[in-house]
Tab-separated table of C-alpha atoms in Angstrom:
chain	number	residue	atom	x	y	z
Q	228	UNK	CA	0.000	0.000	0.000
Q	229	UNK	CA	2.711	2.140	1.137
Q	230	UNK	CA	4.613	1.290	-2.122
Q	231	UNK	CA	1.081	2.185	-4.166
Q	232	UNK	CA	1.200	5.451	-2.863
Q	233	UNK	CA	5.263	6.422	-3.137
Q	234	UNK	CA	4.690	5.143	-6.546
Q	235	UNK	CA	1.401	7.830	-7.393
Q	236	UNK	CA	3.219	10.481	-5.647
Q	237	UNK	CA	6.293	10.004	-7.789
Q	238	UNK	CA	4.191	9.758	-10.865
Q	239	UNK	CA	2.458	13.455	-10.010
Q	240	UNK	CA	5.819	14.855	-9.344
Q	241	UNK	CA	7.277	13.973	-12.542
Q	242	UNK	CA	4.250	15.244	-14.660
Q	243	UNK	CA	3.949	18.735	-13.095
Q	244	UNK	CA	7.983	18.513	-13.435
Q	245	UNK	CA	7.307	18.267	-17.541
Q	246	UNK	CA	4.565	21.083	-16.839
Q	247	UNK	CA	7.346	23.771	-15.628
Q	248	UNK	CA	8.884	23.697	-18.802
Q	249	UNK	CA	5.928	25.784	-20.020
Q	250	UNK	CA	6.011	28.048	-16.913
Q	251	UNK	CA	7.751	31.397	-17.487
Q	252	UNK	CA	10.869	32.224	-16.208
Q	253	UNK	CA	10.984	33.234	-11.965
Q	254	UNK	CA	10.282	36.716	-11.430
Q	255	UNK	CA	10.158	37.209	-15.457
Q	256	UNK	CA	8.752	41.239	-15.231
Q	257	UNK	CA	7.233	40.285	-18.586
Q	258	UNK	CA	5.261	36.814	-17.960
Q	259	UNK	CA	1.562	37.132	-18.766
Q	260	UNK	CA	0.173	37.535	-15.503
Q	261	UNK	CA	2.201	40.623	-14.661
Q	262	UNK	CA	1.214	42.505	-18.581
Q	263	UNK	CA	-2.119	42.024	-18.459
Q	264	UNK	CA	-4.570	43.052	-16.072
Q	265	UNK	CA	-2.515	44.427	-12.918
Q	266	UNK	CA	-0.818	47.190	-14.206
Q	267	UNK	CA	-4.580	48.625	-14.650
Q	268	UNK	CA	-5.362	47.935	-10.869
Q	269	UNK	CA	-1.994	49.530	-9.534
Q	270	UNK	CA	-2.241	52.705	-11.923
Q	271	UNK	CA	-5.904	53.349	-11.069
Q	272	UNK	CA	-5.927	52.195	-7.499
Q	273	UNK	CA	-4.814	55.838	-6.314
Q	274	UNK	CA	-7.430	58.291	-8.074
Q	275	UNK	CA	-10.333	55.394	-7.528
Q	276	UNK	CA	-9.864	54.583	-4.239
Q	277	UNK	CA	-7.846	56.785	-2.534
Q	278	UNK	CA	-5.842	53.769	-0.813
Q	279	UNK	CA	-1.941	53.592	-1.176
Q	280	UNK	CA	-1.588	49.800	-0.111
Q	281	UNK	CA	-3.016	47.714	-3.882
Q	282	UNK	CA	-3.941	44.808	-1.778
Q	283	UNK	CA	-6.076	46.377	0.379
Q	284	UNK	CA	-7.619	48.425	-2.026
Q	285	UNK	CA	-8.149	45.491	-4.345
Q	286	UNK	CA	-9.459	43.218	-1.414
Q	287	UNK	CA	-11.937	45.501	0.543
Q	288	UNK	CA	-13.132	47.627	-2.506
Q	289	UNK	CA	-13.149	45.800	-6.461
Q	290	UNK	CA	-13.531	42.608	-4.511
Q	291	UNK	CA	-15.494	43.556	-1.122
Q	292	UNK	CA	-18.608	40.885	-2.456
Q	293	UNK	CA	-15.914	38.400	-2.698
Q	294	UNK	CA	-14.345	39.247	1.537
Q	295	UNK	CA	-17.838	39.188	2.434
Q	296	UNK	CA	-18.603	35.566	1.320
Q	297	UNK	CA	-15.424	34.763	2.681
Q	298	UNK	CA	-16.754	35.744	6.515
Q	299	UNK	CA	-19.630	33.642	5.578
Q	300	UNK	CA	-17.618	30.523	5.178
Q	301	UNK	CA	-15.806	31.421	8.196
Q	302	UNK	CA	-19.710	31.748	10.248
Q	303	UNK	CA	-20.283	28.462	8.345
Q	304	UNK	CA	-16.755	26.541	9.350
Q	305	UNK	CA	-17.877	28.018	12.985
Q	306	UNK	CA	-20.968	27.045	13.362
Q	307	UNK	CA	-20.180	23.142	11.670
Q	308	UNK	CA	-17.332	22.729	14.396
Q	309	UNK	CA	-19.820	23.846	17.086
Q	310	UNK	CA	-22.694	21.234	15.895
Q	311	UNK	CA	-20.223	18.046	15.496
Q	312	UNK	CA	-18.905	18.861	18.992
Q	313	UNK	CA	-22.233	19.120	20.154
Q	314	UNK	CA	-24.097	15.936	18.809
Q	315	UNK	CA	-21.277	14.103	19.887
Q	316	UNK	CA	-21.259	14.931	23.766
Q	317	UNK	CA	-25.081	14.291	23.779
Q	318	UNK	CA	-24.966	11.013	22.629
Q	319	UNK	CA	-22.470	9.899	24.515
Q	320	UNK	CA	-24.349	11.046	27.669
T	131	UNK	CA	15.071	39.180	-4.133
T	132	UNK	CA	18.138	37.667	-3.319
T	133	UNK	CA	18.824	34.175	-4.852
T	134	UNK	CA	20.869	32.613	-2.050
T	135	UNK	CA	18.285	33.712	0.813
T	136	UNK	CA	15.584	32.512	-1.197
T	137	UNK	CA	17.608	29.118	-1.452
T	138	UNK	CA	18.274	28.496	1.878
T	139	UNK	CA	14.629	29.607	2.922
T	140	UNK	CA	13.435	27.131	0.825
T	141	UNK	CA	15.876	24.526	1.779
T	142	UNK	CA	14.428	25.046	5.912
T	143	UNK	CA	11.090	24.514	4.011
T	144	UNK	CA	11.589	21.456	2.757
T	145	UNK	CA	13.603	20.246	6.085
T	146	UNK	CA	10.666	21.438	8.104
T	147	UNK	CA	7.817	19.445	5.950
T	148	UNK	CA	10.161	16.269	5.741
T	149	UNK	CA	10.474	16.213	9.767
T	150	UNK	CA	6.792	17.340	10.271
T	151	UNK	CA	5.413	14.113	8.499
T	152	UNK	CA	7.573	11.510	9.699
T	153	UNK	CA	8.038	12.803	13.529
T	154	UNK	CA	5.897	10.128	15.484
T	155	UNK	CA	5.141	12.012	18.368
T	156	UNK	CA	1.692	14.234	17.102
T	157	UNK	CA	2.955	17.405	19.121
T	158	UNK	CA	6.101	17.891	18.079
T	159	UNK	CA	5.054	17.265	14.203
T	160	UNK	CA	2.901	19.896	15.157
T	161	UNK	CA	5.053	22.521	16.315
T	162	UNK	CA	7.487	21.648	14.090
T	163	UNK	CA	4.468	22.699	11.200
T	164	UNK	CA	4.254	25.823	13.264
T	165	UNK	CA	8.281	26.274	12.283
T	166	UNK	CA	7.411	25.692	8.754
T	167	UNK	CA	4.695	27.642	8.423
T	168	UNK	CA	6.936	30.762	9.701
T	169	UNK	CA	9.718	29.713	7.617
T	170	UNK	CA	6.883	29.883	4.921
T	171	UNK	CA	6.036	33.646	6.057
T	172	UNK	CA	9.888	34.811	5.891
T	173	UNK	CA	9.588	33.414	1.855
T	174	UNK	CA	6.364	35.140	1.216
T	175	UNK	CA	8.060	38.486	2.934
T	176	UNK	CA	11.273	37.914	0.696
T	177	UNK	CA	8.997	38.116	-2.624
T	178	UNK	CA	7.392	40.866	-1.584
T	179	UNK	CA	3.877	39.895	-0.487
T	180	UNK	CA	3.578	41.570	3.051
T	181	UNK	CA	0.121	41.073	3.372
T	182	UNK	CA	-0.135	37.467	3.024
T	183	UNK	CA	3.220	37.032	5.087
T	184	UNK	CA	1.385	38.502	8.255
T	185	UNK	CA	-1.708	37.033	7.796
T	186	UNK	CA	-0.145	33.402	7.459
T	187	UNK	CA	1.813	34.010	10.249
T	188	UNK	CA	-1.428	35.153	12.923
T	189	UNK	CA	-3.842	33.189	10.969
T	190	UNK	CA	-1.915	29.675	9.673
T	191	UNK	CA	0.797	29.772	12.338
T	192	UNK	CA	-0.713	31.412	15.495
T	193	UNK	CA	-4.318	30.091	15.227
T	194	UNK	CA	-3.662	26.702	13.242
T	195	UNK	CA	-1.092	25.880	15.495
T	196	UNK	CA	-3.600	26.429	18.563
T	197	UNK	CA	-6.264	24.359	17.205
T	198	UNK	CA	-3.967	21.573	16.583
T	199	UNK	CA	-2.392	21.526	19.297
T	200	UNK	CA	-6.251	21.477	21.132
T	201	UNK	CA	-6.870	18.785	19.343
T	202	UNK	CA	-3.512	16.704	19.995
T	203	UNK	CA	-4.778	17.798	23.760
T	204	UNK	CA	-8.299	16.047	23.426
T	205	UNK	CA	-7.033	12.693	21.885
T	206	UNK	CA	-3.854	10.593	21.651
T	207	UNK	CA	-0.126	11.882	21.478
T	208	UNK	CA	1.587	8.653	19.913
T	209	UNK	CA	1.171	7.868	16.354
T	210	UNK	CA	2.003	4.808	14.563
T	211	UNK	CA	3.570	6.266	11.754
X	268	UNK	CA	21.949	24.650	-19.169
X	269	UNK	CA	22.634	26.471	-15.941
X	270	UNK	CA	20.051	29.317	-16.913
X	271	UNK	CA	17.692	27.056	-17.501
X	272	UNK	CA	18.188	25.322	-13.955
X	273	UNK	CA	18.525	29.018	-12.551
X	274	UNK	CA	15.219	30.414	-13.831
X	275	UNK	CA	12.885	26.841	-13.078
X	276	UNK	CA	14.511	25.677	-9.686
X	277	UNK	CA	11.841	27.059	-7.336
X	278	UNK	CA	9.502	25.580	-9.572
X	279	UNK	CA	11.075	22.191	-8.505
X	280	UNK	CA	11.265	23.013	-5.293
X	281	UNK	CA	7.333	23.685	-4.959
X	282	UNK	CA	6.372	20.756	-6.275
X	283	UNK	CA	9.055	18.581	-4.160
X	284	UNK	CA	6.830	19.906	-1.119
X	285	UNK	CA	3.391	19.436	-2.812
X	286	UNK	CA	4.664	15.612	-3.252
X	287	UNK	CA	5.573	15.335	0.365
X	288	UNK	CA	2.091	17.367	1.538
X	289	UNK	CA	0.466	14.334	-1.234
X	290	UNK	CA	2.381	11.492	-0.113
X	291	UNK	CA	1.354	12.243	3.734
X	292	UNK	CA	-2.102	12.464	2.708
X	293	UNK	CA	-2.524	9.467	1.015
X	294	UNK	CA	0.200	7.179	2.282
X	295	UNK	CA	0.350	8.057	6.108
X	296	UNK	CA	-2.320	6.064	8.526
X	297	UNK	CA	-2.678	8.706	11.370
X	298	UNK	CA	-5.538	10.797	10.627
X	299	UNK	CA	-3.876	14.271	12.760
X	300	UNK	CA	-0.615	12.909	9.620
X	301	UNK	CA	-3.163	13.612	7.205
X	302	UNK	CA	-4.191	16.507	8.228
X	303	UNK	CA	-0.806	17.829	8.478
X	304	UNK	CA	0.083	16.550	4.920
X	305	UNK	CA	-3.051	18.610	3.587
X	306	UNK	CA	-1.823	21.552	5.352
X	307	UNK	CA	1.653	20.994	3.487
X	308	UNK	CA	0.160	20.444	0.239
X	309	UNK	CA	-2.586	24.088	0.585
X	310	UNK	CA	0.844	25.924	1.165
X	311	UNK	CA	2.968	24.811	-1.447
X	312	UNK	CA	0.103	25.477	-3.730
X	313	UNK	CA	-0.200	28.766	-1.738
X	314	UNK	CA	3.579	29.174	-2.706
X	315	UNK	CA	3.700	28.555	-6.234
X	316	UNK	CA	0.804	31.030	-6.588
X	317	UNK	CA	2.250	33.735	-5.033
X	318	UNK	CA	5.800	33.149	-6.791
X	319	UNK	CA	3.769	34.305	-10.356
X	320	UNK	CA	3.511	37.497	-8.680
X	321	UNK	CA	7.192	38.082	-8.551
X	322	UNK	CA	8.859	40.446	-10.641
X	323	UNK	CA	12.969	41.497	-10.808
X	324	UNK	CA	13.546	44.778	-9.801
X	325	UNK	CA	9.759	45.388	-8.711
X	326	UNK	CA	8.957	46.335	-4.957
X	327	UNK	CA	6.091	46.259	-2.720
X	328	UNK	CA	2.629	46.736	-4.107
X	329	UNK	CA	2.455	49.809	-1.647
X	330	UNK	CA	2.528	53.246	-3.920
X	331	UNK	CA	5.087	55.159	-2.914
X	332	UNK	CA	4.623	58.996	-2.546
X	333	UNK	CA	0.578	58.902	-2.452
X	334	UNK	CA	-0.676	61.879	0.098
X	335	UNK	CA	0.538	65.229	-0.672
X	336	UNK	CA	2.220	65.296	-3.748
X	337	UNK	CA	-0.961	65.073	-6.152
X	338	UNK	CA	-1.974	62.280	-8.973
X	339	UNK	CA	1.393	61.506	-10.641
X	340	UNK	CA	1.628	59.118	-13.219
X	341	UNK	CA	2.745	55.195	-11.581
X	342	UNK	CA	4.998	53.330	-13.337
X	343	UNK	CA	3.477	49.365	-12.919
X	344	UNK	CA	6.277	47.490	-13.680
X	345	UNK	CA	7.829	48.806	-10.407
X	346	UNK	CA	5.803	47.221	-8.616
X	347	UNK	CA	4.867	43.399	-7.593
X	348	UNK	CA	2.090	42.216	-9.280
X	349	UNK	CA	-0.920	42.154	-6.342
X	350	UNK	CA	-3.770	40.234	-7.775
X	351	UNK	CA	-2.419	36.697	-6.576
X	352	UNK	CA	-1.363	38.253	-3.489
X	353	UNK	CA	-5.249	38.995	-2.787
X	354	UNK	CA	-6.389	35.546	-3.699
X	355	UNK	CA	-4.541	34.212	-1.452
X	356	UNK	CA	-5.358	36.124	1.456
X	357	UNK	CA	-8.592	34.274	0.925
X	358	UNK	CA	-7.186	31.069	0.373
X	359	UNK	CA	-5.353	30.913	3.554
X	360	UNK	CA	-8.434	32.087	5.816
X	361	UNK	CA	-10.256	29.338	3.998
X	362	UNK	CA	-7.400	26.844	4.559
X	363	UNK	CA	-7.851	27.613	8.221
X	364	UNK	CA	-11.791	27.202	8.164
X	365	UNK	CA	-11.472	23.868	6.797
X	366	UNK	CA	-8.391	22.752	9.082
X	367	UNK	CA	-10.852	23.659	12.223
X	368	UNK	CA	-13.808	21.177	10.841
X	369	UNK	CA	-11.406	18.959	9.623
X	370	UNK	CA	-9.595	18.768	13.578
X	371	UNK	CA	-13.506	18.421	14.723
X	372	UNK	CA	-14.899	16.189	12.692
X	373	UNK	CA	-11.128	13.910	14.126
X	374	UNK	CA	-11.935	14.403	17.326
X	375	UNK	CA	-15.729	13.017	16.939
X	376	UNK	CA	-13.851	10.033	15.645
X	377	UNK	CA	-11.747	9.587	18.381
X	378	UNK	CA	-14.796	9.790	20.855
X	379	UNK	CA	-16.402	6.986	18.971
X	380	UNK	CA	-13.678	4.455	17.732
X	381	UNK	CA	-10.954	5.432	20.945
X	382	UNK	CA	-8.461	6.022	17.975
X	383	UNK	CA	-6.638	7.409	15.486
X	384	UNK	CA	-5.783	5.254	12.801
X	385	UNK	CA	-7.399	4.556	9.973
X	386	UNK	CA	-6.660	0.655	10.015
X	387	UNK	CA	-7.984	-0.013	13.416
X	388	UNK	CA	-10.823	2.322	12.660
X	389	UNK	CA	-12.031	-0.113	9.525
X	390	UNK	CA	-11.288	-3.362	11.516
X	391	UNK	CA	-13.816	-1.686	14.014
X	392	UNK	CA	-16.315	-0.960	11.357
X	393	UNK	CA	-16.480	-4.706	9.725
């Protein structure tokens, strides 16, 4: 079993390892993810938002919708721990 | 970014998530994933990510630590593995 | 050669640690192992994402200069790309979420079965 797995592990690892050759170069300023759409969040960020820090700006103002479901899985996560604690100690008693 | 910090930061990574799994004792593979997960912060720091470095390190390392360690608490400390 | 080996080696590196974080999860018999190999495997993923972000020569996604001098024009390739750096933010408060139902939901088992591994848990069950 232990074999099974060491040998699926292995088999991941050298797949994704073929993958990187695709992957642009570390800290490339020019990959695709740095041209494309961030330059138009850290240029505007100042005169829309008034915020110097990007993440912040990003996080609690284009995204706020998306930090405000993101409490609600932390209520849910809460309130799930509370109820399989709970059941538990009653039935026991 | 400085290529040999970011090697040997990555280098305690790897030491830390090697020990963490095959530790058998369940609270010292947990602090020691408490170690990694700060060693983790100081990488995410180097590439300039501030934000994410202090929230992993009061979120993933201060409060995942304490609810692993509360759980270690409420059941058994010896593993078999 | 040696560019090529300088430019991919983190790479490598991340996905050395996502096979350790995938090898504990699958291959490891303690449940709290399991949990600590998910962990490992959330981060590196964590990791890799936040490495596309990097640029050379780029600093802080913090504009420099911003009260009291007036709208200037920002140069963006000065500065560290933030969008993964926000995604992330959510993805570790959500990693931490599921780590406290996932610790629960182990320590229910422990209160029925009296233990931790998964072999003596599914000689219980037959």
């Amino acid at each position: 079993m232990r074999v099974l797995a060491l040998l699926t592990v292995i088999l991941t690892g050298i797949l994704l390892f073929f993958g990187t050759q695709d992957m642009p170069n570390w800290a490339d300023p020019n990959s695709p993810a740095s041209i494309h759409v961030s330059p138009r969040y850290i240029e505007k960020t100042l005169e829309e938002t008034a915020t110097p820090n990007v993440v912040t700006s990003v996080l609690a103002d284009y995204r706020s919708y998306d930090t405000l479901g993101e409490t609600t899985v932390i209520f849910t996560a809460g309130v799930a721990c509370m109820l399989i604690l709970r059941i538990r100690r009653r039935r026991r008693e | 970014m400085i290529a040999a910090f970011d090697l040997v930061l990555l280098l305690f990574v790897l030491i830390c998530a090697i020990a963490a799994i095959s530790v058998k004792d369940l609270l010292s593979a947990v602090i020691i994933l408490g170690a990694y997960s700060f060693f983790m912060c100081l990488l995410w720091a180097e590439m300039g990510a501030v934000d994410v470095a202090f929230t992993e390190a009061s979120v993933s390392a201060g409060i995942g630590t304490v609810l692993f360690i509360a759980a270690v608490s409420k059941t058994k400390r010896r593993s078999k593995d | 050669m040696f560019d090529f080996i300088l430019s991919k080696y983190n790479y490598w590196i991340y996905i050395i640690l996502m096979m350790i974080g995938f090898y504990a999860m699958i291959g490891k018999k303690n449940l709290v192992k399991k949990i600590i190999g998910i962990n490992i495997f959330q981060t590196a993923i964590i990791l890799f994402f936040v490495s596309t972000a990097a640029k050379r020569g780029g600093t802080l996604p913090i504009v420099e200069h911003a009260h009291g001098h007036g709208i200037h024009h920002i140069h963006a390739a000065s500065y560290v790309n933030p969008l993964p750096h926000v995604l992330m933010l959510t993805a570790i408060v959500v990693m931490v979420s599921t780590l406290g139902v996932a610790l629960a939901i182990v320590i229910a088992i422990y209160r029925r079965y009296n233990t931790l591994e998964e072999d003596e848990i599914l000689e219980q069950r037959k």
